[in-house]
XYZ file of C-alpha atoms in Angstrom:
603
model
C -68.107 4.867 -12.448
C -70.786 5.672 -10.325
C -72.997 8.220 -10.826
C -74.226 9.540 -7.997
C -78.184 11.483 -9.364
C -80.654 13.086 -7.396
C -82.437 10.200 -4.125
C -85.796 11.242 -5.436
C -87.569 9.806 -8.474
C -85.839 11.151 -11.365
C -84.750 9.702 -15.309
C -80.396 11.619 -15.023
C -79.335 8.717 -15.379
C -81.028 7.925 -18.709
C -78.679 10.741 -20.896
C -74.649 9.092 -21.286
C -72.151 10.989 -18.927
C -68.802 10.275 -19.147
C -66.527 11.123 -15.887
C -63.676 13.671 -16.015
C -61.358 12.681 -18.595
C -59.348 13.585 -21.513
C -60.806 9.866 -22.833
C -64.661 11.950 -22.662
C -62.691 14.972 -24.684
C -61.021 13.127 -27.570
C -65.097 11.223 -27.973
C -65.776 15.067 -28.357
C -63.014 16.188 -30.918
C -62.974 12.751 -32.502
C -67.199 12.913 -33.111
C -66.926 16.684 -34.246
C -69.221 17.339 -31.321
C -69.505 20.225 -27.812
C -69.393 18.874 -24.585
C -72.087 19.293 -21.659
C -70.203 19.529 -18.360
C -72.242 18.930 -15.842
C -70.766 19.677 -11.593
C -73.042 18.462 -8.807
C -72.795 17.807 -5.560
C -74.268 14.547 -3.746
C -75.581 17.118 -1.127
C -76.476 20.179 -3.228
C -81.154 20.861 -3.695
C -80.775 22.207 -7.237
C -78.213 19.583 -8.678
C -81.261 17.690 -7.724
C -83.944 19.747 -9.124
C -82.004 20.005 -12.315
C -82.443 15.559 -12.573
C -85.650 15.340 -11.519
C -86.851 18.164 -13.801
C -83.999 18.584 -17.133
C -82.478 15.819 -17.079
C -85.307 13.965 -17.406
C -86.698 15.418 -19.597
C -87.362 13.539 -23.048
C -85.978 16.555 -25.648
C -83.464 17.192 -23.116
C -82.453 13.471 -22.647
C -82.493 13.105 -26.368
C -80.764 15.751 -27.188
C -77.597 15.677 -25.360
C -77.615 12.413 -26.159
C -77.236 13.014 -29.817
C -75.449 16.803 -29.962
C -72.779 16.319 -27.274
C -70.322 14.884 -25.217
C -72.070 14.943 -21.894
C -69.509 14.932 -18.554
C -71.152 14.885 -15.562
C -68.127 15.897 -12.832
C -68.689 15.644 -8.382
C -67.333 19.151 -7.315
C -66.689 17.781 -3.572
C -64.269 15.325 -5.683
C -63.043 16.864 -8.185
C -62.506 20.860 -6.683
C -59.775 20.965 -10.007
C -62.798 21.157 -12.375
C -64.956 23.122 -10.491
C -62.285 25.495 -9.966
C -62.007 25.839 -13.169
C -65.481 25.658 -14.946
C -67.989 26.862 -12.233
C -69.929 29.073 -13.440
C -71.621 30.206 -10.325
C -72.678 27.910 -8.063
C -74.565 24.036 -8.429
C -75.607 23.095 -10.166
C -72.972 24.087 -12.598
C -74.376 23.469 -16.423
C -71.357 24.744 -18.626
C -71.205 24.073 -23.116
C -67.225 23.793 -23.592
C -65.231 23.303 -27.182
C -64.594 19.470 -27.497
C -60.700 20.507 -26.201
C -62.296 22.118 -23.011
C -62.552 26.005 -23.579
C -66.587 27.632 -22.116
C -68.326 28.596 -24.485
C -71.534 29.521 -21.979
C -73.301 28.812 -19.397
C -74.680 28.666 -15.502
C -76.636 26.968 -13.029
C -79.786 25.375 -12.662
C -81.620 25.642 -16.262
C -85.113 24.788 -16.290
C -85.903 22.687 -18.745
C -87.346 25.665 -21.191
C -84.428 27.244 -21.318
C -81.894 24.178 -21.250
C -83.912 23.132 -24.171
C -83.308 25.724 -26.070
C -79.314 26.157 -25.497
C -78.934 22.974 -26.322
C -80.233 23.332 -29.189
C -78.713 26.861 -29.692
C -75.331 25.840 -28.458
C -74.626 23.181 -31.126
C -76.354 24.615 -33.968
C -73.683 27.432 -33.540
C -70.743 24.588 -33.000
C -72.329 23.490 -36.780
C -72.090 26.288 -38.260
C -70.171 28.811 -37.030
C -67.500 27.764 -35.222
C -65.063 29.849 -36.078
C -66.453 32.805 -35.290
C -66.808 30.998 -31.838
C -63.831 29.942 -31.704
C -62.023 33.220 -31.914
C -64.583 34.491 -29.939
C -63.746 31.877 -26.718
C -60.074 32.969 -27.457
C -61.009 36.313 -27.040
C -62.074 36.316 -23.348
C -59.497 33.407 -22.215
C -56.587 35.442 -23.304
C -58.341 38.611 -21.316
C -59.587 36.381 -18.145
C -55.939 34.989 -18.340
C -54.781 38.675 -18.235
C -56.309 39.935 -15.869
C -54.869 36.912 -14.064
C -51.790 37.691 -14.134
C -49.540 37.410 -10.858
C -48.064 41.255 -10.015
C -46.165 40.589 -6.794
C -45.814 43.480 -4.795
C -44.272 44.837 -0.761
C -46.064 43.885 1.688
C -48.065 46.535 4.426
C -50.489 47.228 7.025
C -52.627 49.794 3.690
C -53.731 45.595 2.924
C -55.416 44.758 6.822
C -56.638 48.326 6.301
C -58.040 47.514 3.260
C -59.412 44.707 3.989
C -60.865 45.317 6.910
C -62.571 48.533 5.307
C -64.697 46.200 3.129
C -64.766 43.670 5.478
C -66.413 47.061 7.869
C -68.669 48.029 4.676
C -70.513 44.826 4.161
C -71.472 43.829 7.529
C -75.267 44.227 8.314
C -75.135 46.439 11.405
C -79.161 45.106 12.266
C -78.863 41.205 11.175
C -75.305 40.897 12.071
C -73.225 38.644 9.025
C -72.317 40.172 5.898
C -73.877 41.517 3.465
C -77.380 41.622 2.128
C -79.280 38.052 0.697
C -78.602 34.327 0.997
C -76.638 35.606 3.675
C -73.821 33.213 4.230
C -71.607 32.732 7.866
C -68.233 33.198 6.732
C -65.890 32.532 8.818
C -62.861 33.625 6.894
C -64.888 37.247 7.539
C -64.991 36.500 11.065
C -61.748 34.597 11.821
C -59.788 38.140 10.506
C -61.616 39.661 12.535
C -61.517 38.008 15.313
C -57.405 37.940 14.879
C -57.873 42.358 14.187
C -59.914 42.610 17.934
C -56.942 40.189 19.252
C -54.260 42.594 18.120
C -56.272 45.865 18.658
C -59.031 45.111 20.518
C -61.977 47.053 18.677
C -65.075 47.446 20.511
C -66.763 47.538 17.475
C -64.888 44.623 16.216
C -66.830 43.100 19.580
C -70.093 44.523 18.689
C -69.430 42.553 15.057
C -69.162 39.791 16.406
C -71.487 39.430 19.069
C -73.836 39.525 16.826
C -73.148 37.659 14.402
C -72.071 35.077 16.003
C -75.452 34.821 18.266
C -78.022 35.759 15.292
C -76.311 32.323 13.211
C -76.778 30.961 16.541
C -79.998 31.736 17.198
C -81.393 31.902 13.700
C -83.208 28.553 11.289
C -79.484 28.751 10.361
C -79.244 26.016 12.385
C -81.055 23.587 13.517
C -81.408 23.477 17.311
C -82.468 19.797 17.609
C -79.388 18.007 16.554
C -76.623 20.758 16.072
C -74.670 21.581 13.499
C -75.002 25.041 10.891
C -76.790 24.092 7.760
C -74.611 25.866 4.693
C -76.302 29.423 5.021
C -79.524 31.425 5.035
C -81.706 32.396 1.438
C -82.373 34.770 3.830
C -81.110 37.975 5.186
C -82.828 37.608 8.484
C -80.381 34.599 8.769
C -84.734 32.332 9.120
C -84.742 30.225 6.395
C -82.025 27.867 5.078
C -80.721 25.725 2.562
C -81.240 22.935 4.315
C -77.759 21.037 3.598
C -74.874 20.869 6.137
C -71.589 20.397 5.130
C -68.168 19.203 6.954
C -66.566 22.250 6.270
C -68.877 25.011 7.020
C -69.544 22.488 10.689
C -65.711 22.246 10.461
C -64.305 26.292 10.280
C -67.573 27.979 12.266
C -66.057 25.490 15.801
C -63.281 26.536 15.534
C -64.944 30.298 15.239
C -67.422 29.556 18.203
C -63.768 27.602 20.255
C -61.433 30.141 19.664
C -65.333 33.281 20.468
C -65.408 31.576 24.237
C -61.827 31.780 25.140
C -61.825 35.187 24.255
C -65.180 36.322 25.028
C -65.509 33.520 28.174
C -69.209 34.681 29.354
C -71.025 34.813 25.701
C -72.218 31.582 26.067
C -69.921 30.023 22.505
C -69.470 26.974 24.466
C -72.764 25.741 24.113
C -72.279 25.801 20.241
C -69.538 24.556 20.622
C -70.532 21.497 22.777
C -73.721 21.398 20.084
C -72.064 21.188 17.125
C -69.859 18.774 18.323
C -72.205 16.972 19.974
C -73.764 16.183 15.577
C -70.507 15.730 14.215
C -70.292 12.835 16.029
C -73.693 11.697 16.049
C -73.687 11.874 11.779
C -70.749 11.930 10.087
C -68.832 10.396 12.689
C -67.515 6.418 11.122
C -65.789 4.609 13.827
C -64.779 2.115 11.354
C -62.957 5.001 9.049
C -62.219 6.565 12.244
C -62.681 9.808 9.717
C -65.738 12.186 9.254
C -68.344 11.793 6.407
C -68.192 14.679 3.714
C -71.907 15.983 4.103
C -75.176 15.649 4.780
C -78.250 16.377 2.988
C -81.176 18.908 2.519
C -84.344 17.916 3.376
C -85.968 20.716 4.468
C -89.813 18.014 4.870
C -87.831 15.907 8.073
C -85.434 19.565 9.212
C -88.416 21.847 9.460
C -90.413 19.980 12.147
C -90.355 20.457 15.298
C -88.862 17.918 17.741
C -86.103 15.048 18.153
C -89.674 12.907 18.590
C -91.248 13.720 15.551
C -88.020 13.873 13.143
C -86.848 9.361 16.000
C -90.200 8.845 12.510
C -88.764 9.610 9.227
C -85.327 8.249 8.464
C -82.815 11.184 8.648
C -81.339 12.838 5.260
C -78.254 10.818 3.499
C -75.071 11.615 4.169
C -72.440 11.162 2.282
C -69.685 8.732 3.825
C -66.989 9.634 1.311
C -63.702 11.052 3.865
C -62.262 14.156 2.020
C -58.549 14.973 3.173
C -58.839 18.527 3.358
C -61.989 18.698 5.606
C -60.869 16.059 8.151
C -57.466 17.946 8.680
C -59.748 20.915 9.189
C -62.268 18.996 11.757
C -59.163 18.509 13.578
C -57.781 21.258 13.556
C -61.090 22.811 14.681
C -60.980 19.528 17.456
C -58.393 20.324 19.100
C -59.712 24.060 20.229
C -62.965 23.483 20.965
C -60.399 20.997 23.347
C -57.950 23.632 23.943
C -61.327 26.159 24.704
C -63.297 23.836 26.269
C -60.056 20.965 28.476
C -62.332 18.458 26.951
C -60.694 15.885 26.817
C -62.545 14.082 24.097
C -62.144 16.240 21.600
C -58.192 16.620 21.912
C -58.561 12.226 21.156
C -61.140 12.255 18.081
C -59.348 15.168 16.607
C -55.270 13.162 16.884
C -57.526 9.373 15.769
C -58.762 11.083 13.161
C -54.701 13.162 11.698
C -53.448 9.168 12.412
C -56.486 8.393 9.921
C -55.179 10.787 7.559
C -51.267 9.985 8.195
C -52.222 5.927 8.213
C -54.617 5.641 4.805
C -54.496 9.314 2.969
C -51.181 10.151 2.827
C -48.653 7.193 0.260
C -45.523 7.542 1.918
C -44.517 5.369 -1.031
C -45.171 8.352 -3.719
C -44.888 10.260 -0.737
C -48.394 12.832 -1.682
C -51.689 12.931 -0.057
C -55.276 11.484 -1.623
C -57.875 13.879 -2.048
C -60.265 11.554 -0.764
C -60.011 7.298 0.867
C -61.959 5.734 -2.320
C -60.253 5.162 -5.112
C -60.674 7.811 -7.636
C -59.354 10.230 -4.608
C -55.748 9.259 -6.104
C -56.971 11.294 -9.530
C -56.955 13.889 -7.436
C -53.073 14.180 -5.593
C -51.953 16.634 -3.321
C -54.566 19.472 -4.120
C -54.033 22.855 -2.548
C -56.151 22.643 0.474
C -55.854 19.506 1.466
C -51.598 19.326 1.966
C -52.459 23.303 3.600
C -55.311 22.554 5.438
C -53.040 18.964 7.154
C -49.727 21.749 7.758
C -52.549 23.253 10.295
C -53.779 20.624 11.474
C -49.599 19.001 12.401
C -49.106 22.489 13.873
C -52.142 22.263 16.075
C -50.837 18.676 17.200
C -47.764 19.769 17.906
C -49.112 22.419 20.480
C -51.526 20.777 21.914
C -48.009 19.559 23.319
C -48.683 16.000 23.091
C -47.791 14.985 20.022
C -44.323 15.679 19.684
C -43.555 13.963 16.142
C -46.202 16.393 14.258
C -43.795 19.187 13.390
C -42.524 16.023 11.290
C -45.578 16.405 9.998
C -45.848 19.990 9.624
C -42.940 18.628 7.474
C -43.649 17.288 4.856
C -46.754 19.194 3.808
C -43.739 22.477 4.017
C -41.304 19.634 1.370
C -45.281 19.551 -0.720
C -45.931 22.756 -1.072
C -41.721 23.760 -1.491
C -41.371 21.244 -4.130
C -45.430 19.967 -6.033
C -47.347 23.308 -6.160
C -44.912 26.682 -6.129
C -44.424 29.829 -8.622
C -41.552 29.784 -8.584
C -41.909 32.654 -11.207
C -44.190 35.013 -8.635
C -44.629 33.337 -5.381
C -47.605 31.669 -4.972
C -48.345 28.423 -4.919
C -50.650 26.061 -8.309
C -53.613 24.693 -6.561
C -52.351 21.044 -7.910
C -49.304 19.956 -8.876
C -48.371 20.030 -12.807
C -50.178 17.436 -14.567
C -50.041 16.066 -18.310
C -51.953 14.460 -20.816
C -55.229 16.227 -18.712
C -57.950 17.481 -20.718
C -59.437 22.211 -21.010
C -58.916 24.319 -18.100
C -57.037 20.937 -16.057
C -54.295 21.723 -18.405
C -53.238 25.826 -16.256
C -52.538 26.136 -13.123
C -54.119 28.550 -10.791
C -53.258 30.174 -7.680
C -56.387 30.652 -5.234
C -56.241 32.970 -2.723
C -57.135 31.437 0.595
C -55.902 28.185 -0.011
C -52.110 30.057 -0.837
C -53.437 32.560 2.789
C -54.175 29.799 4.213
C -50.542 27.315 3.584
C -48.418 30.673 4.331
C -49.966 31.228 7.495
C -48.967 28.133 8.784
C -45.106 28.104 6.121
C -45.448 31.317 8.645
C -46.033 29.001 12.107
C -43.773 25.979 11.320
C -41.062 28.879 10.729
C -41.516 30.059 13.947
C -41.217 27.185 15.726
C -38.556 24.935 13.874
C -36.627 28.658 13.360
C -35.588 27.493 9.574
C -36.071 30.429 7.779
C -37.078 29.134 4.564
C -39.830 28.385 4.838
C -41.148 32.047 6.488
C -39.200 32.486 3.305
C -41.836 30.796 0.687
C -44.436 31.968 3.076
C -43.727 36.382 2.473
C -42.578 35.253 -1.585
C -46.275 33.692 -1.428
C -48.115 36.965 0.365
C -46.464 38.936 -1.796
C -47.061 37.357 -5.174
C -50.389 38.239 -4.524
C -49.834 42.206 -3.619
C -51.084 43.694 -6.635
C -54.567 41.135 -6.967
C -56.184 40.668 -3.911
C -58.058 43.463 -4.569
C -60.527 41.849 -7.327
C -60.375 38.901 -4.750
C -62.915 41.049 -2.674
C -63.994 39.059 0.301
C -61.871 36.385 -0.574
C -59.427 37.965 0.802
C -59.722 38.178 4.151
C -58.089 35.117 4.930
C -55.252 36.789 3.315
C -55.242 39.567 5.022
C -54.957 37.202 8.292
C -51.565 35.573 6.636
C -50.049 39.505 6.244
C -51.669 40.840 9.853
C -49.085 37.091 10.846
C -46.358 38.519 8.564
C -45.647 42.064 9.827
C -45.697 41.514 13.478
C -42.682 39.217 15.809
C -43.211 35.784 16.471
C -44.260 35.131 19.487
C -43.290 31.534 20.648
C -43.685 29.939 24.136
C -41.746 27.150 25.546
C -42.473 25.971 28.541
C -39.804 22.848 29.978
C -39.898 20.367 32.160
C -41.423 16.856 32.580
C -44.890 15.413 31.684
C -46.741 15.020 34.656
C -44.683 17.794 36.718
C -46.924 20.134 38.301
C -45.180 23.366 37.362
C -44.911 22.756 34.392
C -48.692 22.559 33.582
C -49.621 25.245 35.241
C -46.952 27.826 33.187
C -48.214 25.541 30.349
C -51.760 25.940 30.582
C -51.300 29.942 31.002
C -49.355 29.743 28.260
C -51.727 27.834 25.553
C -54.358 29.915 26.954
C -52.938 33.467 25.322
C -54.937 34.908 22.356
C -52.140 36.247 20.686
C -52.918 36.004 17.168
C -49.195 35.786 16.534
C -48.742 32.958 18.997
C -46.768 29.445 18.467
C -46.136 26.588 21.567
C -43.184 24.599 22.663
C -44.116 21.843 25.594
C -40.883 20.924 25.503
C -40.396 17.495 28.217
C -36.336 16.700 27.769
C -35.751 13.127 27.099
C -39.279 12.520 25.344
C -40.443 10.064 22.604
C -43.441 10.164 19.303
C -45.149 7.036 18.926
C -42.599 5.685 17.065
C -39.823 6.088 19.832
C -38.359 9.103 18.633
C -37.784 11.634 20.735
C -37.277 14.934 19.178
C -37.246 17.414 21.612
C -33.372 16.879 22.883
C -33.227 18.367 19.001
C -35.397 21.571 19.907
C -33.897 22.316 23.049
C -30.644 22.313 21.988
C -31.305 24.167 18.716
C -33.094 27.633 21.187
C -30.223 26.834 23.640
C -32.932 26.158 27.377
C -31.417 24.086 29.505
C -33.233 20.413 29.697
C -33.016 20.411 33.737
C -35.046 23.221 35.654
C -38.316 24.021 34.554
C -39.352 27.486 33.129
C -41.286 28.721 30.191
C -39.808 31.028 28.549
C -41.408 34.543 26.243
C -39.292 34.866 22.542
C -39.858 37.924 20.577
C -38.589 37.504 17.323
C -34.855 36.635 17.358
C -34.773 37.205 21.785
C -35.342 34.969 23.579
C -36.653 35.948 28.084
C -34.309 34.512 31.297
C -36.000 31.396 32.742
C -39.589 32.291 34.081
C -40.869 29.564 36.926
C -44.498 30.503 37.489
C -47.606 31.711 36.275
C -48.086 34.867 37.451
C -44.651 35.906 35.506
C -45.839 34.721 32.175
C -49.380 36.211 32.715
C -47.200 39.097 32.742
C -45.208 38.635 29.418
C -47.510 37.391 27.455
C -49.344 41.160 28.381
C -45.762 42.657 27.516
C -45.671 41.196 23.990
C -49.230 41.078 22.956
C -47.721 45.209 23.534
C -46.244 44.841 20.130
C -49.293 44.784 17.914
C -49.148 48.500 17.705
C -50.682 49.771 14.112
C -48.613 52.523 12.454
C -51.481 55.039 11.765
């Protein structure tokens, strides 16, 4: 395996790093040495500093090589390891027992402190092993008790409590949430946007406009090349950490696209065009038809104040790894941008990326989804985040009205959730399938609330479109599985509350039936797509149409829904009740407005 270190001069490669593996932990057990786990990322500024300072210190190198089994993990490639061992950020520096339990750890550790920690932990392991093992076991037991699932019933109280938490963190002076460092937190923004769409609260509109406007007008945004940096070190958004991530920009692209649909005079379409300009120019890989994962932080480069000045310097390094989940997020965001702006190039790019995932990252033999496109990507398969984002993106593809076969792709992801990831005892989904033989904490599966929320939201959408109640029940079990614990997740429960809101609302399904090039059907479809109802799903049904493989999908859905195929019409279904055929755009608009009134708060 090739390890990646800081691009600047350093000696970190002189440490005898091992990849994460059962073999490395067996080596530690046989040699009776503790493990030093370093979790880094190719885009991470302080990871580079750690390579250049602590991991380049001769005494640190000697102590690690003599007294430890050192393991180095790339955060992006092994999100399963990161979830279990991250000590509060990147880099993570974790001291482990030979069987993978945490003894001590932190983030960036300067050389003097690193030398001290290395000696103390190794000495403790040599002289006070039994006491240390007992203390580690007690801490682990407390941790297990605090994370035990506590299922309960869904209610609007969940949404209200999370909403109160989000409002309490809002910064009225500079927008955003919390003080500093300040992250954009797109999942909180999406929760607020959907709350505004449900109830129209004016204070939410104010929070959204202030946050979105100040983020895009600040130093956290690259005003020359486009795209957002990962976070700001100041409350005012002015001084950023300069790495740019596909994940962050995809989620923010979706937010600004949806904000443009809700507030078309807000100027958010400019941000949409700028973010896609950077993603297309820097991250898009025509040979793979997928987006790269990240662009490195380079303070000197990004502080140059013109495109001409930047052109004289090498652009920051781009990690060309194509990560499945982040590409699915980006595809969804490009479809949102297409829906917001009508630019067909966005639709084409999203479709290309999802096709590449289906052909290159979905293994049709094992029916499993690889985490990324390199050979090591097969070490992590059916990761919950990857499956959930692909479920959502497949549904977004279907709801363009252009890709009827995408509903089958969504069903494949739902089957993966059900068969390989479901927690059948408590509800919800584990972050990875069972992994026999995996060392340390990887032998214990975890249930991340944000990925569970995305999975449940997708299953609710799939149930509304497919008419299969199994997917709704699977989603409800997942959401109920977090009722007793969502409060402890704090702001990370925003996406969970949003999924609960969808579950408690009657689903709205809008179907438009008619030939592909019929002007009346096109007008109805444009009006249906313009709906911003947060619990709506869309069918564009074209009698006789076949998907990319020549399979006719629409007749089956037409038969199930009971809609005639010989007339152009729209149908608005709330719950199990559908309207009479609607033949004109204005009448469809009135029916959708009436349906939106079902979002009433039970005060």
